[in-house]
Tab-separated table of N, CA and C in Angstrom:
chain	number	residue	atom	x	y	z
A	20	MET	N	80.713	-92.464	5.722
A	20	MET	CA	80.361	-91.218	5.973
A	20	MET	C	78.774	-90.236	5.581
A	21	ARG	N	78.605	-89.529	6.499
A	21	ARG	CA	77.265	-88.664	6.019
A	21	ARG	C	77.597	-87.720	5.738
A	22	ILE	N	77.026	-86.956	5.136
A	22	ILE	CA	76.451	-85.158	4.701
A	22	ILE	C	75.539	-84.736	5.588
A	23	GLU	N	76.096	-84.003	6.180
A	23	GLU	CA	75.413	-83.010	7.114
A	23	GLU	C	74.920	-81.731	6.567
A	24	GLU	N	75.813	-80.555	6.009
A	24	GLU	CA	75.345	-79.539	5.275
A	24	GLU	C	75.706	-79.013	3.847
A	25	ALA	N	77.368	-79.821	3.683
A	25	ALA	CA	78.314	-79.858	2.301
A	25	ALA	C	79.095	-80.840	2.157
A	26	PHE	N	79.306	-80.759	1.073
A	26	PHE	CA	80.161	-81.997	0.785
A	26	PHE	C	81.137	-81.038	-0.436
A	27	LYS	N	82.239	-81.471	-0.380
A	27	LYS	CA	83.773	-81.049	-1.157
A	27	LYS	C	84.080	-81.980	-2.071
A	28	ASP	N	84.352	-81.823	-3.118
A	28	ASP	CA	85.213	-82.693	-3.744
A	28	ASP	C	85.112	-84.645	-3.394
A	29	GLU	N	83.724	-84.900	-3.736
A	29	GLU	CA	83.275	-85.991	-3.154
A	29	GLU	C	83.332	-86.723	-4.320
A	30	SER	N	83.818	-88.052	-4.730
A	30	SER	CA	84.150	-88.756	-6.335
A	30	SER	C	82.587	-89.196	-6.384
A	31	ALA	N	82.241	-88.767	-7.726
A	31	ALA	CA	80.603	-89.738	-7.716
A	31	ALA	C	80.189	-89.640	-8.943
A	32	THR	N	79.513	-90.807	-9.398
A	32	THR	CA	79.176	-91.287	-11.000
A	32	THR	C	77.519	-90.934	-11.309
A	33	VAL	N	77.751	-90.594	-12.726
A	33	VAL	CA	76.722	-90.305	-13.462
A	33	VAL	C	76.085	-91.603	-13.285
A	34	VAL	N	74.400	-91.678	-12.682
A	34	VAL	CA	73.521	-92.688	-12.789
A	34	VAL	C	72.803	-92.679	-14.354
A	35	SER	N	71.886	-91.074	-14.085
A	35	SER	CA	70.868	-90.646	-14.943
A	35	SER	C	70.933	-89.420	-15.389
A	36	HIS	N	70.614	-88.875	-16.759
A	36	HIS	CA	70.975	-87.459	-17.095
A	36	HIS	C	69.464	-87.334	-17.962
A	37	GLY	N	69.330	-86.226	-18.355
A	37	GLY	CA	68.715	-85.696	-19.160
A	37	GLY	C	68.347	-84.261	-19.688
A	38	PHE	N	67.417	-83.722	-20.694
A	38	PHE	CA	67.638	-82.313	-21.272
A	38	PHE	C	66.293	-82.116	-20.673
A	39	SER	N	65.697	-80.969	-20.275
A	39	SER	CA	64.558	-80.243	-19.882
A	39	SER	C	64.765	-79.192	-20.216
A	40	LEU	N	63.634	-78.467	-19.826
A	40	LEU	CA	63.016	-76.705	-19.545
A	40	LEU	C	62.870	-76.636	-18.144
A	41	SER	N	63.262	-75.698	-17.602
A	41	SER	CA	62.979	-74.800	-16.337
A	41	SER	C	61.177	-74.783	-16.371
A	42	SER	N	60.240	-74.794	-15.138
A	42	SER	CA	59.165	-74.634	-15.341
A	42	SER	C	58.649	-72.994	-15.806
A	43	GLU	N	59.423	-72.289	-14.650
A	43	GLU	CA	59.080	-70.891	-14.726
A	43	GLU	C	59.642	-69.898	-16.089
A	44	LYS	N	60.752	-70.312	-16.590
A	44	LYS	CA	61.352	-68.904	-17.435
A	44	LYS	C	61.572	-70.305	-18.939
A	45	LYS	N	61.642	-71.388	-18.626
A	45	LYS	CA	61.441	-72.279	-19.720
A	45	LYS	C	63.289	-72.261	-20.172
A	46	THR	N	63.707	-72.293	-19.538
A	46	THR	CA	65.153	-72.199	-19.887
A	46	THR	C	65.958	-73.578	-19.787
A	47	PRO	N	66.820	-73.800	-21.317
A	47	PRO	CA	66.905	-75.609	-21.259
A	47	PRO	C	67.766	-75.467	-20.179
A	48	TYR	N	68.225	-77.090	-19.582
A	48	TYR	CA	69.083	-77.440	-19.301
A	48	TYR	C	69.299	-78.433	-19.213
A	49	VAL	N	70.408	-79.640	-19.102
A	49	VAL	CA	70.794	-80.457	-18.669
A	49	VAL	C	71.089	-81.005	-16.988
A	50	TRP	N	70.307	-81.935	-16.927
A	50	TRP	CA	70.252	-82.527	-15.385
A	50	TRP	C	71.137	-83.211	-15.208
A	51	LEU	N	71.908	-83.727	-14.387
A	51	LEU	CA	72.654	-85.092	-14.238
A	51	LEU	C	72.862	-85.348	-12.705
A	52	GLU	N	72.391	-86.870	-12.852
A	52	GLU	CA	72.052	-87.651	-11.254
A	52	GLU	C	73.467	-88.507	-10.850
A	53	PHE	N	74.270	-87.750	-9.830
A	53	PHE	CA	75.497	-88.465	-9.702
A	53	PHE	C	75.028	-89.227	-8.187
A	54	LYS	N	75.466	-90.429	-8.215
A	54	LYS	CA	75.806	-91.083	-7.105
A	54	LYS	C	77.170	-91.095	-6.296
A	55	PHE	N	77.301	-90.886	-4.916
A	55	PHE	CA	78.657	-90.933	-4.562
A	55	PHE	C	79.143	-92.329	-4.341
A	56	ASN	N	80.249	-91.896	-4.509
A	56	ASN	CA	81.346	-93.211	-4.636
A	56	ASN	C	81.638	-93.847	-3.331
A	57	ASN	N	81.685	-92.933	-1.842
A	57	ASN	CA	82.156	-92.955	-0.963
A	57	ASN	C	81.238	-92.826	0.284
A	58	ILE	N	80.460	-92.542	-0.264
A	58	ILE	CA	79.286	-91.513	1.025
A	58	ILE	C	77.772	-92.629	1.006
A	59	GLN	N	76.720	-92.877	1.866
A	59	GLN	CA	75.822	-93.279	1.997
A	59	GLN	C	74.931	-92.352	2.987
A	60	SER	N	73.436	-92.630	2.436
A	60	SER	CA	72.301	-91.739	3.343
A	60	SER	C	72.629	-93.193	4.727
A	61	GLU	N	71.628	-92.516	5.629
A	61	GLU	CA	72.047	-92.539	7.196
A	61	GLU	C	71.517	-94.294	7.171
A	62	ASN	N	70.919	-94.624	6.253
A	62	ASN	CA	70.147	-96.053	6.582
A	62	ASN	C	71.237	-96.962	5.444
A	63	GLY	N	72.119	-96.474	5.237
A	63	GLY	CA	72.711	-97.416	4.240
A	63	GLY	C	72.659	-97.475	3.127
A	64	GLU	N	71.821	-96.827	2.385
A	64	GLU	CA	71.317	-96.590	0.643
A	64	GLU	C	72.148	-95.691	0.173
A	65	GLU	N	71.957	-95.967	-0.995
A	65	GLU	CA	72.791	-95.357	-2.010
A	65	GLU	C	72.362	-93.611	-1.988
A	66	LEU	N	72.993	-93.063	-2.118
A	66	LEU	CA	73.225	-91.341	-2.092
A	66	LEU	C	73.402	-90.677	-3.072
A	67	THR	N	72.186	-89.888	-3.503
A	67	THR	CA	72.541	-89.217	-5.102
A	67	THR	C	72.343	-87.644	-4.585
A	68	ALA	N	73.220	-86.768	-5.843
A	68	ALA	CA	72.698	-85.749	-5.534
A	68	ALA	C	72.470	-85.229	-7.270
A	69	ARG	N	71.993	-84.101	-7.447
A	69	ARG	CA	71.093	-83.622	-8.724
A	69	ARG	C	72.319	-82.454	-9.304
A	70	ALA	N	72.623	-82.325	-10.268
A	70	ALA	CA	73.313	-80.749	-10.953
A	70	ALA	C	72.385	-80.699	-11.666
A	71	MET	N	71.763	-79.190	-12.205
A	71	MET	CA	71.441	-78.826	-13.355
A	71	MET	C	72.110	-77.400	-13.661
A	72	LEU	N	72.398	-77.796	-14.842
A	72	LEU	CA	73.588	-76.927	-15.920
A	72	LEU	C	72.720	-76.144	-16.833
A	73	TYR	N	72.456	-74.745	-16.775
A	73	TYR	CA	71.937	-74.486	-17.723
A	73	TYR	C	72.041	-73.841	-18.951
A	74	LEU	N	71.941	-73.771	-20.091
A	74	LEU	CA	72.215	-73.156	-21.348
A	74	LEU	C	71.440	-71.817	-21.424
A	75	SER	N	71.794	-70.918	-20.451
A	75	SER	CA	71.219	-69.656	-20.689
A	75	SER	C	72.790	-68.818	-21.242
A	76	ASP	N	72.269	-67.693	-21.724
A	76	ASP	CA	73.377	-66.522	-22.190
A	76	ASP	C	74.482	-66.263	-21.231
A	77	GLY	N	74.152	-66.548	-19.820
A	77	GLY	CA	74.833	-66.213	-18.675
A	77	GLY	C	75.496	-67.259	-18.483
A	78	SER	N	75.286	-68.361	-18.316
A	78	SER	CA	75.731	-69.812	-18.028
A	78	SER	C	76.267	-70.708	-19.045
A	79	ILE	N	76.255	-70.520	-20.150
A	79	ILE	CA	76.815	-71.127	-21.134
A	79	ILE	C	77.901	-71.609	-20.967
A	80	GLU	N	79.231	-71.161	-20.902
A	80	GLU	CA	80.075	-71.416	-20.547
A	80	GLU	C	80.690	-71.943	-19.427
A	81	TYR	N	79.978	-71.862	-18.586
A	81	TYR	CA	80.081	-72.565	-17.336
A	81	TYR	C	79.878	-73.913	-17.410
A	82	THR	N	78.549	-74.244	-18.007
A	82	THR	CA	77.920	-75.185	-18.570
A	82	THR	C	78.646	-76.225	-19.566
A	83	LEU	N	79.042	-75.334	-20.663
A	83	LEU	CA	80.293	-76.338	-21.722
A	83	LEU	C	81.173	-76.631	-20.773
A	84	LYS	N	82.038	-76.245	-19.789
A	84	LYS	CA	83.141	-76.499	-19.047
A	84	LYS	C	82.909	-77.344	-18.102
A	85	LYS	N	81.779	-77.667	-17.529
A	85	LYS	CA	81.603	-78.888	-16.646
A	85	LYS	C	81.359	-79.839	-17.647
A	86	LEU	N	80.348	-80.004	-18.569
A	86	LEU	CA	79.996	-80.806	-19.531
A	86	LEU	C	81.017	-81.591	-20.276
A	87	SER	N	81.961	-80.650	-20.798
A	87	SER	CA	83.335	-81.301	-21.106
A	87	SER	C	84.377	-82.182	-19.761
A	88	VAL	N	83.954	-81.801	-18.844
A	88	VAL	CA	85.210	-82.629	-17.539
A	88	VAL	C	84.332	-84.011	-17.542
A	89	LEU	N	83.283	-84.115	-18.149
A	89	LEU	CA	82.243	-85.325	-18.202
A	89	LEU	C	82.512	-85.953	-19.803
A	90	GLY	N	83.558	-85.383	-20.389
A	90	GLY	CA	83.560	-86.141	-21.854
A	90	GLY	C	82.629	-85.538	-22.939
A	91	TRP	N	81.990	-84.549	-22.549
A	91	TRP	CA	81.254	-84.178	-24.069
A	91	TRP	C	81.467	-83.126	-24.721
A	92	ASN	N	82.157	-83.075	-25.767
A	92	ASN	CA	83.042	-81.872	-26.509
A	92	ASN	C	82.108	-81.740	-27.667
A	93	GLY	N	80.773	-82.246	-27.732
A	93	GLY	CA	80.285	-81.950	-28.909
A	93	GLY	C	79.832	-80.379	-29.355
A	94	GLN	N	79.142	-80.544	-30.430
A	94	GLN	CA	78.711	-79.486	-31.238
A	94	GLN	C	77.272	-78.933	-31.381
A	95	SER	N	76.373	-79.704	-30.818
A	95	SER	CA	74.732	-79.630	-31.295
A	95	SER	C	74.191	-79.946	-29.996
A	96	VAL	N	73.819	-78.970	-29.465
A	96	VAL	CA	72.458	-79.475	-27.969
A	96	VAL	C	72.063	-80.230	-28.354
A	97	CYS	N	71.470	-81.019	-29.235
A	97	CYS	CA	70.638	-82.248	-29.443
A	97	CYS	C	71.299	-83.570	-29.027
A	98	GLU	N	72.724	-83.281	-29.032
A	98	GLU	CA	73.902	-84.231	-28.168
A	98	GLU	C	73.729	-84.357	-27.046
A	99	LEU	N	72.746	-83.297	-26.340
A	99	LEU	CA	72.830	-83.776	-24.654
A	99	LEU	C	71.076	-83.934	-24.045
A	100	ASP	N	70.452	-84.450	-25.478
A	100	ASP	CA	69.400	-85.076	-25.050
A	100	ASP	C	69.143	-87.023	-25.158
A	101	PRO	N	69.806	-87.605	-24.082
A	101	PRO	CA	69.747	-89.052	-24.536
A	101	PRO	C	68.772	-89.688	-25.089
A	102	ASN	N	67.567	-89.244	-25.371
A	102	ASN	CA	66.454	-89.494	-26.287
A	102	ASN	C	66.874	-89.425	-27.566
A	103	GLU	N	67.658	-88.700	-27.937
A	103	GLU	CA	68.174	-88.468	-29.422
A	103	GLU	C	69.304	-89.910	-29.907
A	104	PRO	N	69.129	-89.660	-31.391
A	104	PRO	CA	69.769	-90.970	-31.635
A	104	PRO	C	71.459	-90.524	-31.520
A	105	GLU	N	71.897	-89.220	-31.212
A	105	GLU	CA	73.225	-89.043	-31.378
A	105	GLU	C	73.436	-88.435	-29.917
A	106	GLY	N	72.350	-89.014	-29.391
A	106	GLY	CA	72.575	-88.192	-27.914
A	106	GLY	C	73.751	-88.648	-27.299
A	107	PHE	N	74.477	-88.347	-26.348
A	107	PHE	CA	75.621	-88.356	-25.767
A	107	PHE	C	75.185	-89.013	-24.790
A	108	ASP	N	75.841	-90.382	-24.103
A	108	ASP	CA	75.485	-91.077	-22.754
A	108	ASP	C	76.744	-90.332	-21.699
A	109	PHE	N	75.984	-89.862	-20.876
A	109	PHE	CA	76.709	-89.411	-19.432
A	109	PHE	C	76.997	-90.840	-18.233
A	110	LYS	N	76.094	-91.838	-18.672
A	110	LYS	CA	76.112	-92.361	-17.314
A	110	LYS	C	77.823	-93.456	-17.335
A	111	GLY	N	77.817	-93.322	-16.324
A	111	GLY	CA	79.382	-94.096	-15.667
A	111	GLY	C	80.510	-93.170	-15.928
A	112	LYS	N	80.255	-91.453	-16.270
A	112	LYS	CA	81.212	-90.811	-15.807
A	112	LYS	C	81.216	-90.535	-14.466
A	113	VAL	N	82.483	-90.500	-14.203
A	113	VAL	CA	82.735	-89.996	-12.921
A	113	VAL	C	83.720	-88.556	-12.814
A	114	ALA	N	83.402	-87.748	-11.831
A	114	ALA	CA	83.555	-86.506	-11.384
A	114	ALA	C	83.803	-86.460	-9.794
A	115	ASN	N	84.963	-85.118	-9.274
A	115	ASN	CA	84.440	-84.583	-8.192
A	115	ASN	C	83.707	-84.066	-7.771
A	116	ILE	N	82.461	-83.852	-6.947
A	116	ILE	CA	81.668	-83.083	-7.319
A	116	ILE	C	81.454	-82.439	-5.701
A	117	THR	N	80.922	-80.469	-5.762
A	117	THR	CA	80.805	-80.219	-4.569
A	117	THR	C	79.707	-79.331	-4.151
A	118	GLY	N	79.088	-79.632	-3.500
A	118	GLY	CA	77.779	-79.056	-3.198
A	118	GLY	C	77.055	-78.830	-1.780
A	119	LYS	N	75.541	-78.941	-1.682
A	119	LYS	CA	75.109	-78.411	-0.308
A	119	LYS	C	74.160	-79.154	-0.203
A	120	ILE	N	73.528	-78.970	1.182
A	120	ILE	CA	71.995	-79.723	1.168
A	120	ILE	C	70.663	-78.604	1.371
A	121	GLU	N	69.995	-78.786	0.280
A	121	GLU	CA	69.098	-77.748	0.303
A	121	GLU	C	67.448	-78.539	0.781
A	122	VAL	N	66.785	-77.773	1.249
A	122	VAL	CA	65.459	-78.351	1.548
A	122	VAL	C	64.543	-78.017	0.625
A	123	TYR	N	63.859	-78.986	-0.241
A	123	TYR	CA	62.936	-79.126	-1.298
A	123	TYR	C	61.760	-79.627	-0.280
A	124	GLU	N	60.301	-79.084	-0.532
A	124	GLU	CA	59.562	-79.477	-0.237
A	124	GLU	C	59.566	-80.252	0.866
A	125	GLY	N	59.864	-79.786	1.885
A	125	GLY	CA	59.940	-80.208	3.387
A	125	GLY	C	61.109	-81.635	3.444
A	126	LYS	N	62.026	-82.005	2.355
A	126	LYS	CA	62.784	-83.021	2.445
A	126	LYS	C	64.504	-82.235	2.005
A	127	SER	N	65.272	-83.197	2.788
A	127	SER	CA	66.712	-82.334	2.589
A	127	SER	C	67.175	-83.248	1.642
A	128	ARG	N	67.806	-82.639	0.372
A	128	ARG	CA	68.815	-83.299	-0.398
A	128	ARG	C	70.019	-82.145	-0.972
A	129	PRO	N	70.859	-83.208	-1.382
A	129	PRO	CA	72.311	-82.875	-1.527
A	129	PRO	C	72.329	-82.383	-3.070
A	130	VAL	N	72.485	-80.859	-3.468
A	130	VAL	CA	72.636	-80.501	-4.530
A	130	VAL	C	73.790	-80.148	-5.006
A	131	VAL	N	74.384	-80.666	-6.403
A	131	VAL	CA	75.768	-80.303	-6.992
A	131	VAL	C	75.347	-79.086	-7.328
A	132	GLU	N	76.904	-78.247	-7.121
A	132	GLU	CA	77.270	-76.462	-7.360
A	132	GLU	C	78.119	-76.650	-8.391
A	133	TYR	N	79.284	-77.893	-8.352
A	133	TYR	CA	80.249	-77.529	-8.856
A	133	TYR	C	80.695	-79.047	-9.162
A	134	ILE	N	81.304	-79.239	-10.628
A	134	ILE	CA	81.535	-80.980	-10.907
A	134	ILE	C	82.902	-80.299	-11.246
A	135	ASN	N	83.871	-80.700	-10.717
A	135	ASN	CA	85.457	-81.113	-11.192
A	135	ASN	C	85.904	-81.933	-11.827
A	136	ASP	N	87.091	-82.042	-12.445
A	136	ASP	CA	87.790	-83.179	-12.934
A	136	ASP	C	88.385	-83.999	-11.909
A	137	PRO	N	88.180	-85.787	-11.815
A	137	PRO	CA	88.796	-86.253	-10.813
A	137	PRO	C	89.976	-86.305	-10.865
A	138	ASN	N	90.953	-86.282	-11.799
A	138	ASN	CA	92.123	-86.313	-12.213
A	138	ASN	C	92.805	-85.095	-12.108
A	139	TYR	N	92.153	-84.055	-11.872
A	139	TYR	CA	92.707	-82.442	-11.537
A	139	TYR	C	94.196	-82.596	-10.260
A	140	SER	N	95.047	-82.235	-10.843
A	140	SER	CA	96.258	-82.204	-9.866
A	140	SER	C	96.866	-80.775	-10.050
A	141	PRO	N	96.873	-79.830	-9.285
A	141	PRO	CA	97.201	-78.239	-9.244
A	141	PRO	C	98.621	-78.773	-9.341
A	142	THR	N	99.151	-77.863	-10.344
A	142	THR	CA	100.672	-77.767	-10.914
A	142	THR	C	101.505	-76.557	-9.556
A	143	PRO	N	102.244	-76.839	-9.273
A	143	PRO	CA	103.136	-76.024	-8.654
A	143	PRO	C	102.744	-75.138	-8.653
A	144	ALA	N	102.699	-73.992	-7.758
A	144	ALA	CA	102.545	-72.333	-7.790
A	144	ALA	C	103.616	-71.504	-7.802
A	145	ILE	N	104.454	-72.221	-7.641
A	145	ILE	CA	105.762	-71.406	-7.238
A	145	ILE	C	107.050	-72.791	-7.813
A	146	ASP	N	108.222	-72.280	-8.180
A	146	ASP	CA	109.084	-73.020	-8.980
A	146	ASP	C	110.057	-72.786	-7.999
A	147	SER	N	111.419	-74.037	-7.700
A	147	SER	CA	112.340	-74.422	-6.922
A	147	SER	C	112.804	-73.060	-6.534
A	148	ASP	N	113.417	-72.316	-7.486
A	148	ASP	CA	114.298	-70.785	-7.104
A	148	ASP	C	113.593	-70.345	-6.988
A	149	SER	N	112.341	-70.002	-6.750
A	149	SER	CA	111.439	-68.444	-6.366
A	149	SER	C	111.153	-69.389	-4.682
A	150	LEU	N	110.927	-70.361	-4.606
A	150	LEU	CA	110.587	-71.046	-3.392
A	150	LEU	C	111.742	-70.599	-2.359
A	151	LYS	N	113.060	-70.911	-2.679
A	151	LYS	CA	114.307	-70.428	-2.363
A	151	LYS	C	114.313	-68.750	-2.176
A	152	ALA	N	114.318	-68.085	-2.851
A	152	ALA	CA	114.392	-67.089	-2.654
A	152	ALA	C	113.223	-66.465	-1.463
A	153	LEU	N	112.126	-66.792	-1.534
A	153	LEU	CA	110.745	-66.473	-0.678
A	153	LEU	C	111.296	-67.093	1.386
A	154	ASP	N	112.254	-68.430	1.072
A	154	ASP	CA	113.073	-69.020	2.069
A	154	ASP	C	113.992	-67.991	2.670
A	155	GLY	N	114.521	-67.155	1.701
A	155	GLY	CA	115.680	-66.577	2.413
A	155	GLY	C	114.900	-65.196	2.973
A	156	LYS	N	113.974	-64.852	2.237
A	156	LYS	CA	113.155	-63.515	2.906
A	156	LYS	C	112.177	-63.677	4.201
A	157	LEU	N	111.887	-64.996	4.131
A	157	LEU	CA	111.011	-65.316	5.161
A	157	LEU	C	111.827	-66.177	6.601
A	158	ARG	N	112.511	-66.555	6.245
A	158	ARG	CA	113.389	-67.623	7.424
A	158	ARG	C	113.156	-66.483	8.476
A	159	GLY	N	114.111	-65.451	8.527
A	159	GLY	CA	113.832	-64.326	9.882
A	159	GLY	C	112.973	-64.531	10.858
A	160	LYS	N	111.652	-63.972	9.889
A	160	LYS	CA	110.409	-63.790	10.317
A	160	LYS	C	109.690	-64.886	11.031
A	161	ILE	N	109.915	-66.051	10.211
A	161	ILE	CA	109.689	-67.480	10.901
A	161	ILE	C	110.417	-67.729	12.004
A	162	ALA	N	111.541	-67.467	12.260
A	162	ALA	CA	112.734	-67.471	13.420
A	162	ALA	C	112.225	-66.647	14.489
A	163	ALA	N	111.634	-65.616	14.591
A	163	ALA	CA	111.219	-64.537	15.383
A	163	ALA	C	110.209	-65.139	15.937
A	164	PHE	N	109.172	-65.361	15.325
A	164	PHE	CA	107.844	-66.225	15.873
A	164	PHE	C	107.951	-67.309	16.246
A	165	ARG	N	108.630	-68.106	15.801
A	165	ARG	CA	108.680	-69.360	16.841
A	165	ARG	C	109.634	-68.906	18.114
A	166	ALA	N	110.615	-68.066	17.916
A	166	ALA	CA	111.217	-67.540	19.174
A	166	ALA	C	110.032	-66.986	20.396
A	167	LYS	N	109.023	-66.338	19.923
A	167	LYS	CA	108.258	-65.829	20.768
A	167	LYS	C	106.872	-66.721	21.124
A	168	ASN	N	106.661	-67.502	20.133
A	168	ASN	CA	105.527	-68.320	20.416
A	168	ASN	C	105.970	-69.940	20.467
A	169	LYS	N	106.271	-69.890	21.808
A	169	LYS	CA	107.079	-71.734	21.845
A	169	LYS	C	105.616	-72.761	21.499
A	170	THR	N	106.216	-73.832	20.671
A	170	THR	CA	105.373	-74.849	20.503
A	170	THR	C	105.812	-75.917	21.123
A	171	VAL	N	104.266	-77.088	21.269
A	171	VAL	CA	104.679	-78.319	22.133
A	171	VAL	C	104.447	-78.935	20.900
A	172	PRO	N	105.454	-80.161	20.557
A	172	PRO	CA	105.433	-80.935	19.649
A	172	PRO	C	104.064	-81.727	19.727
A	173	ILE	N	103.647	-82.308	18.887
A	173	ILE	CA	102.263	-83.362	18.669
A	173	ILE	C	102.604	-84.808	18.545
């Protein structure tokens, strides 16, 4: 599979990570390099995507949620630096990532926008009794639609 413009909920594994400061505003961030588990580059090489999770006032909650998806539930920002003795090792952690292709310095590269739990399974949004009640309300409308719009079996 190739990535053309975007990717959604693709399984990926962290292969490297670090802690840094942005060049302009000096905002601290954690960067994570993910290797796609099911996608390769056009020439068959390993394909990676980078996530940059900022630790600013406006993004700290989002960042902490995403880092907990990857297993970090620490108390100290020092734990996010792999060079620190108590640094958390994100390598080998798996997540489903979503993102897009960006052009940077004339080269296209995948960039992670969302990091999601690979074990996430949505709970049913409606219970059985509510579903039956909804069916009672909509059954006539569905029948009327079907009567006006003949469908051909696939």
